[in-house]
Coordinates of C-alpha atoms and ligand atoms in Angstrom, one line a residue:
M7 CA 0.0 0.0 0.0
S8 CA 1.2 3.5 -0.8
A9 CA 2.9 5.4 2.0
T10 CA 1.0 8.6 1.1
R11 CA -2.6 9.7 0.3
T12 CA -4.5 6.9 1.9
A13 CA -8.2 7.3 2.3
V14 CA -10.9 5.4 4.1
V15 CA -14.4 5.4 2.6
T16 CA -17.1 3.8 4.7
G17 CA -20.2 2.4 3.0
A18 CA -18.1 1.7 -0.1
S19 CA -20.2 -1.3 -1.2
S20 CA -22.7 0.7 -3.1
G21 CA -24.0 4.1 -4.2
I22 CA -22.1 7.3 -3.2
G23 CA -19.4 5.4 -1.2
A24 CA -18.5 3.2 -4.2
A25 CA -18.4 6.1 -6.5
T26 CA -16.3 8.1 -4.1
A27 CA -13.8 5.3 -3.8
R28 CA -13.5 5.2 -7.6
A29 CA -13.1 9.0 -7.9
L30 CA -10.4 9.2 -5.2
A31 CA -8.6 6.2 -6.7
G32 CA -8.7 8.1 -10.1
D33 CA -7.0 11.0 -8.3
G34 CA -4.2 8.8 -7.0
W35 CA -5.5 7.9 -3.6
T36 CA -5.1 4.4 -2.1
V37 CA -8.6 3.7 -0.8
V38 CA -9.6 1.5 2.0
C39 CA -13.1 0.4 1.0
A40 CA -15.1 -0.4 4.1
A41 CA -18.6 -1.9 4.5
R42 CA -20.4 -5.0 5.8
R43 CA -20.8 -6.8 2.4
V44 CA -17.3 -8.0 1.9
D45 CA -17.9 -9.6 -1.5
R46 CA -18.8 -6.2 -3.0
I47 CA -15.9 -4.2 -1.4
R48 CA -13.4 -6.9 -2.5
E49 CA -14.6 -6.6 -6.1
L50 CA -14.3 -2.8 -5.9
A51 CA -10.9 -2.9 -4.2
S52 CA -9.5 -5.1 -6.9
E53 CA -10.9 -2.8 -9.6
I54 CA -9.3 0.3 -8.1
D55 CA -6.2 -1.3 -6.7
G56 CA -7.4 -0.5 -3.2
V57 CA -8.0 -2.5 0.0
A58 CA -11.2 -4.1 1.2
A59 CA -11.9 -4.0 4.9
E60 CA -15.0 -5.4 6.6
L61 CA -16.7 -2.8 8.9
D62 CA -19.9 -2.5 10.7
V63 CA -19.9 1.1 12.1
T64 CA -22.5 0.2 14.7
D65 CA -20.3 -2.5 16.3
P66 CA -17.5 -1.3 18.5
T67 CA -15.6 -4.7 18.1
S68 CA -15.8 -4.4 14.3
V69 CA -14.6 -0.8 14.4
R70 CA -11.6 -1.7 16.6
A71 CA -10.6 -4.6 14.3
F72 CA -11.1 -2.4 11.3
V73 CA -9.0 0.4 12.7
D74 CA -6.1 -2.0 13.4
D75 CA -6.0 -2.7 9.6
V76 CA -6.0 0.9 8.5
P77 CA -2.5 2.2 7.6
Q78 CA -1.0 4.7 10.0
E79 CA -0.6 7.2 7.1
V80 CA -4.4 7.6 6.5
S81 CA -5.2 11.3 5.8
L82 CA -8.8 11.2 4.6
L83 CA -11.9 9.7 6.2
V84 CA -15.1 9.8 4.3
N85 CA -18.0 9.0 6.7
N86 CA -20.5 7.9 4.1
A87 CA -22.0 4.7 5.7
G88 CA -25.6 5.5 6.6
G89 CA -29.1 5.9 5.3
A90 CA -32.7 6.2 6.1
F91 CA -35.1 3.6 7.4
G92 CA -38.8 4.3 7.1
Q93 CA -40.8 7.5 6.4
E94 CA -43.8 7.3 8.7
P95 CA -45.3 10.2 10.6
V96 CA -44.0 10.6 14.2
A97 CA -47.3 9.3 15.6
E98 CA -46.7 5.9 13.8
A99 CA -42.9 5.8 13.6
D100 CA -41.0 2.6 14.4
L101 CA -38.6 3.8 17.0
G102 CA -36.4 0.7 16.3
Q103 CA -35.8 2.2 12.9
W104 CA -34.9 5.5 14.5
E105 CA -32.4 3.8 16.8
R106 CA -30.8 2.2 13.7
M107 CA -30.6 5.5 11.9
Y108 CA -28.9 7.2 14.9
A109 CA -26.7 4.2 15.5
T110 CA -25.4 4.3 11.9
N111 CA -25.4 7.9 10.8
V112 CA -24.5 9.6 14.1
I113 CA -22.9 7.2 16.6
G114 CA -21.3 5.0 13.9
A115 CA -19.7 7.9 12.0
T116 CA -18.5 9.3 15.3
R117 CA -17.1 6.0 16.5
V118 CA -15.0 5.6 13.3
T119 CA -14.0 9.2 13.5
Q120 CA -12.8 8.9 17.2
A121 CA -10.8 5.9 16.4
L122 CA -9.0 7.4 13.4
L123 CA -8.7 11.0 14.7
P124 CA -5.2 10.8 16.2
R125 CA -3.8 9.5 12.9
L126 CA -5.8 12.1 10.9
I127 CA -4.4 14.9 13.0
A128 CA -0.9 13.5 12.8
N129 CA -1.2 13.4 9.0
T130 CA -2.8 16.8 8.5
G131 CA -5.9 15.1 7.4
Q132 CA -9.5 15.6 6.4
I133 CA -12.8 14.2 7.6
V134 CA -15.9 14.3 5.3
F135 CA -19.3 13.7 6.8
V136 CA -21.9 12.8 4.1
T137 CA -24.9 14.3 5.8
S138 CA -27.9 15.4 3.7
T139 CA -30.2 18.3 2.9
A140 CA -32.5 16.4 5.2
A141 CA -30.4 18.0 8.0
D142 CA -31.6 21.4 6.9
G143 CA -35.1 21.0 8.3
P144 CA -38.0 18.6 8.7
Y145 CA -40.3 17.1 6.1
E146 CA -43.3 14.9 6.7
G147 CA -42.3 11.5 7.7
G148 CA -38.7 12.6 8.0
A149 CA -38.3 13.2 11.7
G150 CA -36.1 10.2 12.3
Y151 CA -33.8 10.7 9.3
C152 CA -33.8 14.5 9.4
G153 CA -32.9 14.3 13.1
A154 CA -30.1 11.8 12.6
K155 CA -28.6 13.8 9.7
A156 CA -28.9 17.0 11.7
A157 CA -27.2 15.3 14.6
E158 CA -24.4 14.1 12.3
R159 CA -24.0 17.7 11.1
M160 CA -23.6 18.9 14.7
V161 CA -20.8 16.4 15.2
A162 CA -19.0 17.9 12.2
G163 CA -19.7 21.4 13.3
A164 CA -18.6 20.9 16.9
M165 CA -15.4 19.1 15.8
R166 CA -14.4 21.9 13.5
L167 CA -14.6 24.3 16.5
E168 CA -12.9 21.9 18.9
L169 CA -10.0 21.2 16.5
V170 CA -9.4 24.7 15.2
D171 CA -5.8 24.7 16.4
Q172 CA -5.1 21.2 15.1
P173 CA -4.0 20.4 11.5
V174 CA -7.2 18.6 10.4
R175 CA -10.2 19.8 8.4
V176 CA -13.8 18.8 8.9
H177 CA -16.3 18.9 6.0
D178 CA -20.0 18.5 5.7
V179 CA -21.2 17.4 2.3
A180 CA -25.0 17.6 2.1
P181 CA -26.6 16.0 -1.0
G182 CA -30.2 16.5 -2.0
M183 CA -31.9 13.9 -4.2
V184 CA -29.4 11.3 -5.4
R185 CA -30.7 8.3 -7.4
T186 CA -28.7 5.4 -6.1
E187 CA -29.6 1.8 -6.4
E188 CA -30.3 1.1 -2.8
F189 CA -31.0 4.2 -0.8
A190 CA -34.8 4.4 -1.3
L191 CA -35.1 0.6 -1.5
T192 CA -33.5 0.4 2.0
R193 CA -35.7 3.2 3.3
Y194 CA -38.9 1.4 2.2
D195 CA -37.8 -2.0 3.2
G196 CA -37.4 -3.4 -0.3
D197 CA -40.7 -1.9 -1.7
A198 CA -39.4 -1.1 -5.3
E199 CA -42.7 0.7 -6.3
R200 CA -42.5 3.1 -3.4
A201 CA -38.8 3.6 -4.0
A202 CA -39.3 4.4 -7.6
K203 CA -41.9 7.1 -6.7
V204 CA -39.1 9.2 -5.0
Y205 CA -37.6 9.9 -8.4
E206 CA -40.8 9.8 -10.5
G207 CA -40.9 12.5 -13.2
V208 CA -37.6 14.1 -12.0
A209 CA -35.7 14.8 -15.2
E210 CA -32.2 14.2 -13.8
P211 CA -31.7 13.4 -10.1
L212 CA -28.1 13.5 -9.0
V213 CA -26.2 10.3 -9.4
A214 CA -23.6 8.9 -7.0
E215 CA -20.7 10.1 -9.2
D216 CA -21.9 13.8 -8.9
V217 CA -21.5 13.6 -5.1
A218 CA -18.3 11.7 -5.4
E219 CA -16.9 14.5 -7.5
T220 CA -17.5 17.1 -4.8
I221 CA -15.7 14.9 -2.3
R222 CA -12.8 14.3 -4.7
W223 CA -12.6 18.1 -5.2
I224 CA -12.7 18.9 -1.5
A225 CA -9.9 16.3 -0.9
S226 CA -7.8 17.9 -3.6
L227 CA -7.8 21.5 -2.2
P228 CA -4.7 23.0 -0.4
R229 CA -4.4 22.4 3.3
H230 CA -5.5 25.9 4.3
V231 CA -8.8 25.7 2.4
D232 CA -11.7 24.4 4.4
I233 CA -15.0 23.7 2.8
D234 CA -17.2 23.8 5.9
R235 CA -20.4 22.6 4.1
L236 CA -21.2 21.9 0.5
T237 CA -24.9 21.5 -0.6
V238 CA -25.4 19.7 -3.9
R239 CA -28.8 19.1 -5.4
P240 CA -30.1 18.3 -8.9
R241 CA -31.2 21.4 -10.8
A242 CA -34.8 20.1 -10.6
Q243 CA -34.8 20.3 -6.8
A244 CA -34.7 23.9 -5.6
A245 CA -35.5 22.9 -2.0
Q246 CA -36.6 19.8 -0.2
H247 CA -40.2 20.3 -1.1
K248 CA -39.7 22.2 -4.4
V249 CA -39.1 19.5 -7.0
S250 CA -39.9 19.8 -10.6
R251 CA -41.7 16.6 -11.8
Q252 CA -42.9 16.1 -15.3
G253 CA -45.5 13.8 -16.7
Ligands
NAP428 P1 -26.7 3.2 -0.2 O1 -26.4 2.9 -1.7 O2 -27.8 2.6 0.5 O3 -25.4 3.0 0.6 C1 -25.3 2.9 2.0 C2 -23.9 2.4 2.3 O4 -23.8 2.4 3.7 C3 -23.8 0.9 1.8 O5 -22.5 0.8 1.2 C4 -23.9 0.1 3.1 O6 -23.0 -1.0 3.0 C5 -23.3 1.1 4.1 N1 -23.7 0.8 5.5 C6 -25.0 0.8 6.0 N2 -25.0 0.5 7.2 C7 -23.7 0.2 7.6 C8 -23.0 -0.2 8.8 N3 -23.7 -0.5 9.9 N4 -21.7 -0.3 8.7 C9 -21.0 -0.1 7.6 N5 -21.5 0.3 6.5 C10 -22.9 0.5 6.4 O7 -27.0 4.8 -0.1 P2 -26.4 6.1 -0.8 O8 -27.5 6.7 -1.5 O9 -25.1 5.8 -1.5 O10 -26.1 7.0 0.5 C11 -24.8 7.1 1.1 C12 -24.8 8.2 2.2 O11 -25.4 9.4 1.6 C13 -25.7 7.9 3.4 O12 -25.1 8.3 4.5 C14 -27.0 8.6 3.0 O13 -27.7 8.9 4.2 C15 -26.4 9.8 2.3 N6 -27.4 10.6 1.4 C16 -28.0 9.9 0.4 C17 -28.9 10.6 -0.4 C18 -29.6 10.0 -1.5 O14 -30.6 10.6 -2.0 N7 -29.3 8.8 -2.0 C19 -29.1 12.0 -0.2 C20 -28.4 12.6 0.9 C21 -27.5 11.9 1.7 P3 -23.3 -2.5 3.6 O15 -24.7 -2.7 3.6 O16 -22.5 -3.4 2.7 O17 -22.7 -2.4 5.0

């Protein structure tokens, strides 16, 4: 493995994470591709000449074992593992799903960050949190996911303040609507019809590569340039509720 420019991407087995691993590799990074589905990350790692490492961000034992395998010289962590489960009104919400969303998007991202932070500081590194425009405010049925992503944003924001005198940058990348294969399917528990409706009539939702490109760009900037937060949406989505749908 290269002695310089080593990145960790969590949730690299699909969607934005996989695209980010490819984009970073294209820019010369050696990428540690992390996720629970090892078959997928092994395939990706062999494609991009990276490293596959099993990781469940919700499991402290898994995170400890994972961190032992990450090279000391790591200088970029992309906290991408996460997602939404369910979209029911608060009155009917399954709180088990809320616990999973918080465990993954908030506590999981923080757990991995804590474990790698000393190395990221030592290597003048960067931490990207892939939050969401869901963190900007609530929408109907979004309390659990919006809350989790807002909490993840607070972790990024607090860390930027806490580490101002340390050589590490903390970034919040907030995508709007991104058509990935699994995000909506996971949210609606495999209901493909409901998942398809999310993107129905939207001319061009973002694709994973669009978000990956913003992360690649952030990681390419000089050490004194800190992109605090980057919001990226499809042109057809002016705000969470303002989406142009045709047909
Ligand atoms: P995705 O295709 O469903 O990918 C989610 C990734 O997270 C998968 O690789 C999954 O891998 C990994 N993951 C889930 N739980 C994990 C765990 N406990 N430990 C380790 N990895 C875990 O979704 P996506 O659309 O690419 O979304 C990626 C990120 O962007 C998420 O944080 C999501 O909230 C955020 N986002 C998405 C959108 C959108 O519209 N798609 C918009 C804004 C923000 P395994 O199952 O193999 O572990």
